[in-house]
Short mmCIF file of C-alpha atoms in Angstrom, two decimals:
data_model
loop_
_atom_site.label_atom_id
_atom_site.label_comp_id
_atom_site.label_asym_id
_atom_site.label_seq_id
_atom_site.Cartn_x
_atom_site.Cartn_y
_atom_site.Cartn_z
CA MET W 1 82.48 125.42 111.16
CA ASN W 2 79.40 125.71 108.99
CA LEU W 3 78.28 124.15 105.73
CA GLU W 4 78.62 127.28 103.64
CA LEU W 5 82.25 127.75 104.66
CA ALA W 6 82.98 124.03 104.37
CA LEU W 7 81.74 124.04 100.79
CA ARG W 8 83.96 126.98 99.94
CA MET W 9 86.91 125.17 101.49
CA CYS W 10 86.18 122.11 99.36
CA GLU W 11 86.11 124.33 96.29
CA ALA W 12 89.43 125.94 97.23
CA ALA W 13 91.09 122.55 97.62
CA ILE W 14 89.68 121.28 94.33
CA LYS W 15 90.76 124.45 92.54
CA GLU W 16 94.31 123.86 93.75
CA ALA W 17 94.13 120.18 92.72
CA ALA W 18 92.96 121.14 89.23
CA ARG W 19 95.83 123.61 88.99
CA ALA W 20 98.30 120.85 89.94
CA GLY W 21 96.68 118.26 87.68
CA ALA W 22 95.68 116.07 90.63
CA LEU W 23 92.40 114.28 91.29
CA VAL W 24 91.44 114.47 94.96
CA SER W 25 88.78 113.98 97.58
CA VAL W 26 88.27 116.74 100.15
CA ALA W 27 86.68 116.47 103.58
CA VAL W 28 85.85 119.15 106.13
CA VAL W 29 84.96 118.12 109.68
CA ASP W 30 83.74 120.03 112.72
CA ALA W 31 85.25 120.35 116.23
CA GLY W 32 83.96 116.85 117.03
CA GLY W 33 85.72 115.40 113.99
CA HIS W 34 82.37 114.74 112.32
CA LEU W 35 81.97 115.28 108.59
CA VAL W 36 80.39 118.54 107.45
CA ALA W 37 81.16 118.39 103.74
CA PHE W 38 82.88 116.00 101.36
CA GLN W 39 83.58 116.24 97.64
CA ARG W 40 85.32 113.76 95.35
CA MET W 41 86.51 115.02 91.98
CA ASP W 42 85.39 113.03 88.93
CA GLY W 43 87.92 110.28 88.40
CA ALA W 44 89.51 110.53 91.85
CA GLU W 45 90.35 107.21 93.50
CA ILE W 46 87.88 105.36 95.71
CA ALA W 47 90.27 105.39 98.66
CA GLY W 48 89.45 109.09 99.07
CA PRO W 49 86.12 108.66 100.88
CA ALA W 50 88.01 106.87 103.66
CA LEU W 51 91.34 108.71 103.67
CA ALA W 52 90.25 112.35 103.32
CA PRO W 53 87.81 112.27 106.26
CA GLY W 54 90.38 110.21 108.17
CA LYS W 55 93.05 112.86 107.73
CA ALA W 56 90.65 115.63 108.75
CA TYR W 57 89.56 113.64 111.80
CA THR W 58 93.15 112.92 112.78
CA ALA W 59 94.13 116.57 112.45
CA VAL W 60 91.31 117.56 114.80
CA ALA W 61 91.79 114.67 117.22
CA HIS W 62 95.49 115.42 117.70
CA ARG W 63 95.43 119.15 116.94
CA ILE W 64 98.28 118.81 114.51
CA ALA W 65 98.80 118.72 110.77
CA THR W 66 99.05 115.07 109.74
CA ALA W 67 102.27 115.91 107.88
CA ASP W 68 103.77 116.89 111.24
CA LEU W 69 102.32 113.81 112.88
CA ALA W 70 103.89 111.47 110.33
CA PRO W 71 107.45 111.44 111.75
CA MET W 72 106.13 111.07 115.30
CA VAL W 73 104.36 107.78 114.53
CA GLN W 74 107.35 106.19 112.82
CA PRO W 75 109.33 103.43 114.52
CA GLY W 76 111.36 105.21 117.17
CA GLY W 77 108.93 108.12 117.16
CA GLU W 78 107.24 109.23 120.34
CA LEU W 79 103.78 108.24 119.10
CA TYR W 80 104.82 104.97 117.50
CA GLY W 81 101.79 102.68 117.33
CA LEU W 82 99.23 105.41 116.77
CA ALA W 83 99.09 104.68 113.04
CA ALA W 84 97.80 101.20 113.84
CA ASP W 85 94.53 102.70 115.00
CA GLY W 86 92.08 102.46 112.16
CA ARG W 87 90.56 105.84 112.98
CA TYR W 88 93.73 107.75 112.24
CA VAL W 89 95.45 108.55 108.96
CA CYS W 90 98.93 109.70 109.82
CA PHE W 91 100.45 111.09 106.66
CA GLY W 92 100.26 114.49 105.07
CA GLY W 93 97.03 116.07 103.89
CA GLY W 94 95.14 116.81 107.09
CA ILE W 95 95.16 120.23 108.76
CA PRO W 96 93.45 121.43 111.96
CA LEU W 97 91.56 124.71 111.87
CA TRP W 98 92.04 127.01 114.85
CA ASP W 99 89.63 129.54 116.20
CA GLY W 100 90.97 133.12 116.16
CA HIS W 101 92.54 132.86 112.71
CA GLY W 102 95.50 130.78 113.80
CA GLU W 103 96.13 132.61 117.05
CA GLY W 104 93.41 130.95 119.15
CA GLU W 105 93.59 127.98 121.41
CA ARG W 106 90.68 125.96 120.19
CA VAL W 107 90.53 123.62 117.22
CA VAL W 108 87.12 124.12 115.64
CA GLY W 109 87.46 121.83 112.64
CA GLY W 110 89.77 120.22 110.17
CA VAL W 111 90.30 119.65 106.48
CA GLY W 112 91.65 116.51 104.82
CA VAL W 113 92.67 115.87 101.23
CA SER W 114 93.60 112.58 99.54
CA GLY W 115 94.17 111.40 96.00
CA GLY W 116 97.29 113.19 94.80
CA THR W 117 100.85 112.82 95.96
CA VAL W 118 101.33 113.65 99.62
CA GLU W 119 102.84 116.97 98.54
CA GLN W 120 99.81 117.74 96.37
CA ASP W 121 97.37 116.68 99.10
CA VAL W 122 99.11 119.01 101.56
CA ALA W 123 99.01 121.92 99.10
CA CYS W 124 95.29 121.38 98.52
CA ALA W 125 94.56 121.21 102.25
CA GLU W 126 96.59 124.39 102.79
CA ALA W 127 94.57 126.15 100.08
CA ALA W 128 91.40 125.24 101.95
CA ALA W 129 92.87 126.22 105.31
CA ALA W 130 94.03 129.55 103.89
CA LEU W 131 90.45 130.35 103.01
CA TRP W 132 89.53 129.52 106.60
CA GLU W 133 92.22 131.84 107.95
CA THR W 134 90.72 134.78 106.10
CA ALA W 135 87.06 133.87 106.60
CA MET O 1 84.88 94.19 83.91
CA ASN O 2 82.62 91.24 83.25
CA LEU O 3 82.43 87.67 84.56
CA GLU O 4 83.56 85.97 81.36
CA LEU O 5 86.76 88.03 81.22
CA ALA O 6 87.31 87.72 84.97
CA LEU O 7 87.18 83.93 84.69
CA ARG O 8 89.73 83.94 81.88
CA MET O 9 91.98 86.17 84.00
CA CYS O 10 91.73 83.70 86.89
CA GLU O 11 92.69 80.91 84.53
CA ALA O 12 95.67 82.85 83.20
CA ALA O 13 96.95 83.49 86.72
CA ILE O 14 96.48 79.86 87.74
CA LYS O 15 98.22 78.65 84.59
CA GLU O 16 101.23 80.80 85.48
CA ALA O 17 101.14 79.51 89.08
CA ALA O 18 101.11 75.91 87.89
CA ARG O 19 104.05 76.64 85.60
CA ALA O 20 105.96 78.09 88.58
CA GLY O 21 104.95 75.33 90.95
CA ALA O 22 103.00 77.68 93.19
CA LEU O 23 99.55 77.26 94.76
CA VAL O 24 97.59 80.49 94.69
CA SER O 25 94.25 82.21 95.09
CA VAL O 26 93.18 84.72 92.42
CA ALA O 27 90.64 87.52 92.75
CA VAL O 28 89.24 89.90 90.15
CA VAL O 29 87.32 92.99 91.29
CA ASP O 30 85.37 95.70 89.47
CA ALA O 31 85.89 99.49 89.46
CA GLY O 32 84.28 99.73 92.90
CA GLY O 33 86.64 97.12 94.31
CA HIS O 34 83.84 94.53 94.59
CA LEU O 35 84.60 90.89 93.83
CA VAL O 36 83.61 89.56 90.40
CA ALA O 37 85.43 86.22 90.42
CA PHE O 38 87.63 84.27 92.80
CA GLN O 39 89.41 80.93 92.44
CA ARG O 40 91.61 79.08 94.91
CA MET O 41 93.80 76.28 93.62
CA ASP O 42 93.53 72.92 95.37
CA GLY O 43 95.94 72.97 98.28
CA ALA O 44 96.42 76.74 98.34
CA GLU O 45 96.53 78.34 101.77
CA ILE O 46 93.38 79.60 103.48
CA ALA O 47 94.80 83.12 103.75
CA GLY O 48 94.13 83.50 100.03
CA PRO O 49 90.41 84.30 100.31
CA ALA O 50 91.32 87.36 102.39
CA LEU O 51 94.60 88.43 100.78
CA ALA O 52 93.87 88.03 97.07
CA PRO O 53 90.68 90.15 97.14
CA GLY O 54 92.48 92.57 99.46
CA LYS O 55 95.31 93.06 97.00
CA ALA O 56 92.87 93.55 94.12
CA TYR O 57 90.85 96.05 96.18
CA THR O 58 93.96 97.94 97.21
CA ALA O 59 95.21 98.17 93.63
CA VAL O 60 91.88 99.68 92.58
CA ALA O 61 91.49 101.96 95.60
CA HIS O 62 94.98 103.46 95.20
CA ARG O 63 95.41 103.02 91.43
CA ILE O 64 98.78 101.43 91.86
CA ALA O 65 100.33 97.98 91.75
CA THR O 66 100.63 96.82 95.35
CA ALA O 67 104.28 95.95 94.65
CA ASP O 68 104.86 99.66 93.99
CA LEU O 69 102.86 100.61 97.08
CA ALA O 70 104.93 98.35 99.35
CA PRO O 71 107.98 100.62 99.75
CA MET O 72 105.75 103.67 100.27
CA VAL O 73 104.09 102.18 103.36
CA GLN O 74 107.34 101.08 105.02
CA PRO O 75 108.71 102.96 108.01
CA GLY O 76 110.01 106.21 106.59
CA GLY O 77 107.82 105.91 103.50
CA GLU O 78 105.41 108.67 102.67
CA LEU O 79 102.35 106.48 103.26
CA TYR O 80 103.57 104.77 106.43
CA GLY O 81 100.53 103.68 108.40
CA LEU O 82 98.38 102.80 105.42
CA ALA O 83 99.23 99.11 105.81
CA ALA O 84 97.56 99.13 109.22
CA ASP O 85 94.19 99.65 107.57
CA GLY O 86 92.49 96.27 107.44
CA ARG O 87 91.02 97.00 104.03
CA TYR O 88 94.38 97.26 102.33
CA VAL O 89 97.00 94.66 101.50
CA CYS O 90 100.19 96.52 100.68
CA PHE O 91 102.62 94.02 99.21
CA GLY O 92 103.08 92.66 95.75
CA GLY O 93 100.41 90.71 93.88
CA GLY O 94 97.72 93.32 93.19
CA ILE O 95 97.48 95.15 89.86
CA PRO O 96 95.00 97.81 88.73
CA LEU O 97 93.41 97.42 85.30
CA TRP O 98 93.14 100.56 83.23
CA ASP O 99 90.58 101.39 80.61
CA GLY O 100 92.09 101.88 77.15
CA HIS O 101 94.50 98.95 77.44
CA GLY O 102 96.96 100.68 79.72
CA GLU O 103 96.77 104.08 78.07
CA GLY O 104 93.47 105.25 79.57
CA GLU O 105 92.83 107.30 82.63
CA ARG O 106 90.25 105.21 84.40
CA VAL O 107 90.79 102.17 86.62
CA VAL O 108 88.01 99.73 85.79
CA GLY O 109 89.05 96.81 87.93
CA GLY O 110 91.89 94.96 89.57
CA VAL O 111 93.44 91.54 89.98
CA GLY O 112 95.02 90.13 93.13
CA VAL O 113 97.01 86.94 93.65
CA SER O 114 98.17 85.39 96.91
CA GLY O 115 99.68 82.09 97.99
CA GLY O 116 103.11 81.93 96.40
CA THR O 117 106.16 84.04 97.03
CA VAL O 118 105.60 87.72 96.40
CA GLU O 119 107.54 87.33 93.17
CA GLN O 120 105.32 84.44 92.08
CA ASP O 121 102.16 86.28 93.09
CA VAL O 122 103.24 89.29 91.02
CA ALA O 123 104.03 87.11 88.01
CA CYS O 124 100.61 85.45 88.23
CA ALA O 125 98.83 88.81 88.54
CA GLU O 126 100.78 90.10 85.57
CA ALA O 127 99.75 87.06 83.54
CA ALA O 128 96.13 87.89 84.29
CA ALA O 129 96.63 91.59 83.58
CA ALA O 130 98.34 90.76 80.28
CA LEU O 131 95.20 88.97 79.20
CA TRP O 132 93.24 92.09 80.13
CA GLU O 133 95.56 94.29 78.09
CA THR O 134 94.84 92.26 74.97
CA ALA O 135 91.14 91.66 75.61
CA MET B 1 85.82 70.24 97.84
CA ASN B 2 88.07 71.13 94.95
CA LEU B 3 88.25 74.00 92.51
CA GLU B 4 87.08 72.04 89.48
CA LEU B 5 83.91 70.93 91.25
CA ALA B 6 83.38 74.35 92.82
CA LEU B 7 83.47 75.97 89.39
CA ARG B 8 80.90 73.51 88.07
CA MET B 9 78.69 74.28 91.07
CA CYS B 10 78.96 78.01 90.33
CA GLU B 11 77.93 77.31 86.74
CA ALA B 12 74.95 75.22 87.86
CA ALA B 13 73.73 77.99 90.14
CA ILE B 14 74.16 80.65 87.47
CA LYS B 15 72.36 78.49 84.91
CA GLU B 16 69.39 78.25 87.27
CA ALA B 17 69.51 82.01 87.91
CA ALA B 18 69.49 82.72 84.17
CA ARG B 19 66.52 80.40 83.77
CA ALA B 20 64.66 82.30 86.53
CA GLY B 21 65.67 85.72 85.22
CA ALA B 22 67.69 86.50 88.35
CA LEU B 23 71.15 88.08 88.70
CA VAL B 24 73.14 86.40 91.44
CA SER B 25 76.51 85.89 93.09
CA VAL B 26 77.58 82.35 93.94
CA ALA B 27 80.15 81.24 96.50
CA VAL B 28 81.53 77.81 97.27
CA VAL B 29 83.51 77.26 100.46
CA ASP B 30 85.48 74.33 101.88
CA ALA B 31 85.08 72.45 105.18
CA GLY B 32 86.78 75.35 106.97
CA GLY B 33 84.29 77.82 105.52
CA HIS B 34 87.02 79.38 103.38
CA LEU B 35 86.23 80.50 99.85
CA VAL B 36 87.17 78.17 96.99
CA ALA B 37 85.31 79.83 94.13
CA PHE B 38 83.12 82.88 93.65
CA GLN B 39 81.33 84.20 90.59
CA ARG B 40 79.14 87.30 90.23
CA MET B 41 76.90 87.53 87.17
CA ASP B 42 77.17 90.70 85.10
CA GLY B 43 74.77 93.23 86.59
CA ALA B 44 74.31 91.41 89.91
CA GLU B 45 74.22 93.63 92.99
CA ILE B 46 77.38 94.52 94.92
CA ALA B 47 76.00 93.07 98.14
CA GLY B 48 76.65 89.63 96.65
CA PRO B 49 80.40 89.48 97.37
CA ALA B 50 79.57 89.77 101.09
CA LEU B 51 76.29 87.86 101.30
CA ALA B 52 76.97 84.81 99.12
CA PRO B 53 80.19 83.80 100.93
CA GLY B 54 78.45 84.67 104.21
CA LYS B 55 75.61 82.28 103.50
CA ALA B 56 78.01 79.51 102.46
CA TYR B 57 80.10 80.07 105.59
CA THR B 58 77.04 80.05 107.82
CA ALA B 59 75.75 76.82 106.27
CA VAL B 60 79.09 75.13 106.98
CA ALA B 61 79.56 76.67 110.43
CA HIS B 62 76.15 75.52 111.65
CA ARG B 63 75.72 72.49 109.38
CA ILE B 64 72.29 73.63 108.30
CA ALA B 65 70.67 75.28 105.31
CA THR B 66 70.38 78.99 106.08
CA ALA B 67 66.69 78.80 105.10
CA ASP B 68 66.22 76.37 108.00
CA LEU B 69 68.30 78.56 110.29
CA ALA B 70 66.19 81.65 109.59
CA PRO B 71 63.24 80.82 111.89
CA MET B 72 65.61 79.71 114.67
CA VAL B 73 67.27 83.13 114.90
CA GLN B 74 64.01 85.08 115.05
CA PRO B 75 62.83 86.69 118.28
CA GLY B 76 61.57 83.81 120.39
CA GLY B 77 63.67 81.35 118.39
CA GLU B 78 66.19 79.11 120.10
CA LEU B 79 69.17 80.79 118.43
CA TYR B 80 67.93 84.35 118.78
CA GLY B 81 70.93 86.68 118.72
CA LEU B 82 72.99 84.65 116.27
CA ALA B 83 72.03 86.92 113.37
CA ALA B 84 73.74 89.81 115.14
CA ASP B 85 77.11 88.20 114.49
CA GLY B 86 78.58 89.82 111.42
CA ARG B 87 80.05 86.53 110.21
CA TYR B 88 76.67 84.91 109.72
CA VAL B 89 73.99 85.45 107.11
CA CYS B 90 70.88 83.80 108.42
CA PHE B 91 68.37 83.79 105.58
CA GLY B 92 67.83 81.40 102.71
CA GLY B 93 70.43 80.73 100.03
CA GLY B 94 73.17 78.84 101.91
CA ILE B 95 73.39 75.04 101.86
CA PRO B 96 75.91 72.73 103.56
CA LEU B 97 77.45 69.94 101.50
CA TRP B 98 77.73 66.55 103.21
CA ASP B 99 80.22 63.85 102.56
CA GLY B 100 78.65 60.58 101.42
CA HIS B 101 76.04 62.22 99.20
CA GLY B 102 73.73 63.35 101.96
CA GLU B 103 74.08 60.27 104.13
CA GLY B 104 77.44 61.08 105.72
CA GLU B 105 78.24 62.77 108.97
CA ARG B 106 80.75 65.32 107.82
CA VAL B 107 80.14 68.70 106.22
CA VAL B 108 82.86 69.16 103.62
CA GLY B 109 81.79 72.47 102.16
CA GLY B 110 78.95 74.82 101.42
CA VAL B 111 77.37 76.88 98.69
CA GLY B 112 75.81 80.32 99.04
CA VAL B 113 73.79 82.35 96.56
CA SER B 114 72.62 85.98 96.82
CA GLY B 115 71.09 88.52 94.48
CA GLY B 116 67.62 87.22 93.63
CA THR B 117 64.61 86.79 95.86
CA VAL B 118 65.22 84.45 98.77
CA GLU B 119 63.23 81.81 96.88
CA GLN B 120 65.40 82.25 93.78
CA ASP B 121 68.61 82.21 95.82
CA VAL B 122 67.55 78.94 97.45
CA ALA B 123 66.70 77.39 94.08
CA CYS B 124 70.09 78.38 92.68
CA ALA B 125 71.93 77.00 95.71
CA GLU B 126 69.95 73.77 95.42
CA ALA B 127 70.91 73.48 91.76
CA ALA B 128 74.57 73.72 92.79
CA ALA B 129 74.11 71.30 95.67
CA ALA B 130 72.35 68.82 93.37
CA LEU B 131 75.44 68.73 91.21
CA TRP B 132 77.46 68.02 94.32
CA GLU B 133 75.14 65.16 95.29
CA THR B 134 75.80 63.40 92.00
CA ALA B 135 79.48 64.27 91.73
CA MET U 1 77.44 109.87 88.76
CA ASN U 2 79.61 112.96 88.80
CA LEU U 3 80.43 115.63 91.35
CA GLU U 4 78.50 118.45 89.71
CA LEU U 5 75.29 116.43 89.66
CA ALA U 6 75.92 115.06 93.16
CA LEU U 7 76.21 118.61 94.50
CA ARG U 8 72.94 119.61 92.86
CA MET U 9 71.30 116.56 94.40
CA CYS U 10 72.58 117.57 97.84
CA GLU U 11 71.15 121.03 97.32
CA ALA U 12 67.78 119.63 96.26
CA ALA U 13 67.59 117.47 99.38
CA ILE U 14 68.59 120.35 101.64
CA LYS U 15 66.06 122.67 100.00
CA GLU U 16 63.33 120.13 100.76
CA ALA U 17 64.59 119.76 104.34
CA ALA U 18 64.52 123.52 104.85
CA ARG U 19 60.99 123.63 103.48
CA ALA U 20 59.96 120.92 105.97
CA GLY U 21 61.81 122.49 108.89
CA ALA U 22 64.20 119.53 109.20
CA LEU U 23 67.98 119.47 109.67
CA VAL U 24 69.59 116.73 107.62
CA SER U 25 72.77 115.23 106.21
CA VAL U 26 72.82 114.17 102.56
CA ALA U 27 75.12 111.69 100.88
CA VAL U 28 75.49 110.75 97.21
CA VAL U 29 77.45 107.61 96.28
CA ASP U 30 78.58 106.07 92.98
CA ALA U 31 77.80 102.64 91.51
CA GLY U 32 80.35 101.06 93.85
CA GLY U 33 78.71 102.65 96.89
CA HIS U 34 81.64 105.05 97.38
CA LEU U 35 80.95 108.61 98.53
CA VAL U 36 80.96 111.35 95.88
CA ALA U 37 79.47 114.22 97.87
CA PHE U 38 78.22 114.81 101.40
CA GLN U 39 76.67 117.85 103.05
CA ARG U 40 75.46 118.32 106.61
CA MET U 41 73.18 121.26 107.38
CA ASP U 42 74.21 123.53 110.23
CA GLY U 43 72.77 122.09 113.43
CA ALA U 44 72.07 118.64 111.99
CA GLU U 45 72.88 115.71 114.26
CA ILE U 46 76.31 114.05 114.22
CA ALA U 47 74.79 110.65 113.38
CA GLY U 48 74.29 111.95 109.85
CA PRO U 49 77.86 111.37 108.63
CA ALA U 50 77.40 107.66 109.36
CA LEU U 51 73.72 107.15 108.52
CA ALA U 52 73.32 109.15 105.32
CA PRO U 53 76.22 107.43 103.49
CA GLY U 54 75.04 104.13 104.99
CA LYS U 55 71.57 104.54 103.54
CA ALA U 56 72.98 105.50 100.14
CA TYR U 57 75.35 102.51 100.21
CA THR U 58 72.57 100.14 101.22
CA ALA U 59 70.29 101.39 98.45
CA VAL U 60 73.03 100.71 95.89
CA ALA U 61 74.15 97.39 97.37
CA HIS U 62 70.62 95.96 97.44
CA ARG U 63 69.10 97.94 94.56
CA ILE U 64 66.13 98.96 96.61
CA ALA U 65 64.87 102.00 98.48
CA THR U 66 65.75 101.49 102.13
CA ALA U 67 62.13 102.32 103.01
CA ASP U 68 61.12 99.21 101.04
CA LEU U 69 63.89 97.17 102.66
CA ALA U 70 62.77 98.10 106.18
CA PRO U 71 59.84 95.66 106.48
CA MET U 72 61.91 92.84 104.95
CA VAL U 73 64.51 92.99 107.73
CA GLN U 74 62.00 93.06 110.59
CA PRO U 75 61.47 89.97 112.74
CA GLY U 76 59.55 87.54 110.56
CA GLY U 77 60.72 89.29 107.37
CA GLU U 78 62.59 87.34 104.75
CA LEU U 79 65.83 89.26 105.26
CA TYR U 80 65.74 89.35 109.07
CA GLY U 81 69.30 89.69 110.31
CA LEU U 82 70.52 91.92 107.48
CA ALA U 83 70.07 95.03 109.64
CA ALA U 84 72.69 93.69 112.05
CA ASP U 85 75.37 94.17 109.42
CA GLY U 86 77.17 97.40 110.22
CA ARG U 87 77.49 98.29 106.56
CA TYR U 88 73.76 98.53 106.03
CA VAL U 89 71.21 101.07 107.21
CA CYS U 90 67.80 99.52 106.68
CA PHE U 91 65.24 102.23 107.23
CA GLY U 92 63.82 104.93 104.99
CA GLY U 93 65.94 107.66 103.41
CA GLY U 94 68.11 105.77 100.91
CA ILE U 95 67.20 105.56 97.22
CA PRO U 96 69.04 103.81 94.37
CA LEU U 97 69.53 105.75 91.14
CA TRP U 98 68.95 103.83 87.93
CA ASP U 99 70.54 104.42 84.60
CA GLY U 100 68.05 105.31 81.87
CA HIS U 101 66.10 107.74 84.01
CA GLY U 102 64.30 105.11 86.03
CA GLU U 103 63.69 102.74 83.13
CA GLY U 104 67.19 101.23 82.93
CA GLU U 105 68.54 98.07 84.44
CA ARG U 106 71.68 99.34 86.08
CA VAL U 107 72.08 101.09 89.43
CA VAL U 108 74.65 103.84 88.92
CA GLY U 109 74.52 105.48 92.32
CA GLY U 110 72.44 106.25 95.35
CA VAL U 111 71.34 109.05 97.64
CA GLY U 112 70.87 108.87 101.39
CA VAL U 113 69.38 111.38 103.81
CA SER U 114 69.37 111.31 107.60
CA GLY U 115 68.48 113.73 110.39
CA GLY U 116 64.75 114.31 110.12
CA THR U 117 61.88 111.93 110.71
CA VAL U 118 61.97 108.91 108.41
CA GLU U 119 59.17 110.52 106.41
CA GLN U 120 61.17 113.74 106.07
CA ASP U 121 64.34 111.86 105.17
CA VAL U 122 62.48 109.96 102.45
CA ALA U 123 60.98 113.17 101.05
CA CYS U 124 64.43 114.79 100.93
CA ALA U 125 65.96 111.76 99.21
CA GLU U 126 63.12 111.73 96.72
CA ALA U 127 63.70 115.42 95.98
CA ALA U 128 67.32 114.59 95.17
CA ALA U 129 66.37 111.52 93.13
CA ALA U 130 63.79 113.55 91.20
CA LEU U 131 66.58 115.86 90.11
CA TRP U 132 68.50 112.79 88.96
CA GLU U 133 65.52 111.53 86.97
CA THR U 134 65.38 114.74 84.96
CA ALA U 135 69.16 115.28 84.67
#
């Protein structure tokens, strides 16, 4: 991950949000889960600065899209209890970024989006991740 | 949001609580979720100083009445896990205040009430918000 | 402590702040250190919602004006280390309120002020405490 | 504060860092202390995502450059103990942004820089703030 690419990923997510009429925050983190870039659209809610980096961190920490993690942390799910950890945000909008354009074995970063509906957040994160895939 | 209006909102909520026979705490926060005014009725429980500001903060941070947020954070809900975050209080009694008397696009503050039943807390918060609507 | 008196104490502190040209937050807590009333003047800094209640809590918890506590928590002081506890705010502006108008043995509440210089905060808290003394 | 301006402020700080041979993180927050934009230069330390937003938040919360706050929180200083609060970062690199181009009375945001020497961090924050002054 590098800043130049992270900024372009933020822009891709925001472009998708604008298209959908959503107001979001976007975070891109590195392989250590540490923030590289963050952007909050004008008028986007103040929960974003906590939730967007949290989703990106969670996606990296567990190497899974947070939308896929969501059912696993539910009561009865195999990771029930994980959502109680303040570091994790376990609903859709966070996506891990894999080395080797999706074929590799190593997670080298993550993107997290928050502010729209879960569906919108996921679409925005996917727009950013798509840019990563082709970078 | 300003102190004079926040105080009148506290009074409106407390007046409604007294009418309903409830003992509540009331908090009013600004657009950043920071406390502007707080009042706890004599005899109201000591959880109020944490819960009332928490509900007001949550309503601002997520731009939604906490009563509407409650089902979304339940097991199976799309935001399950959010309630585990110590900053948020995800049950009824918090209401965001919109610029433009309910028609605007910007949340400029929030009110939170705690101490009665959830139904009573919501009614008290609505009494305060109604005053805001007509201010 | 009761709400009616707490509100009058907030007003007394704010009146003194206005006189001094300061913008402050004022908190009044009960014998358990729990918030009864809080007011932030328009334009007062957002640190106030944390610091003013913190000073009031500290004054009650240790039964001492925070201005008197300050030298005790310094390196070499007999309570060195106390200031590292996030619950305490150990500089001037917090005053305990004694039962029996200053002659009693029981702390029944506290007032905390933050936003001006330490000297101004102390003067505002003393104005509130003076009202308590004569209540 | 808005995203477009916040991004330009990040760029100004990074340009100054590059000139000085430093690797920094830059954060811009709004009037509530909530993150609007964050950028970490390639190779900058992972403490930046915590410290840069912390400095910006502190500058807003206390309406003071963190370089000016630093001596006040030292042993013997009038705000000794404040630095123990995890929300605050009390050394140079955070600057509040005033409405009215430096002449106004209202803090509408803040910038924080971390990663270089304190002197470098301050210079980078000042470069960002200078852009704000002329915006």
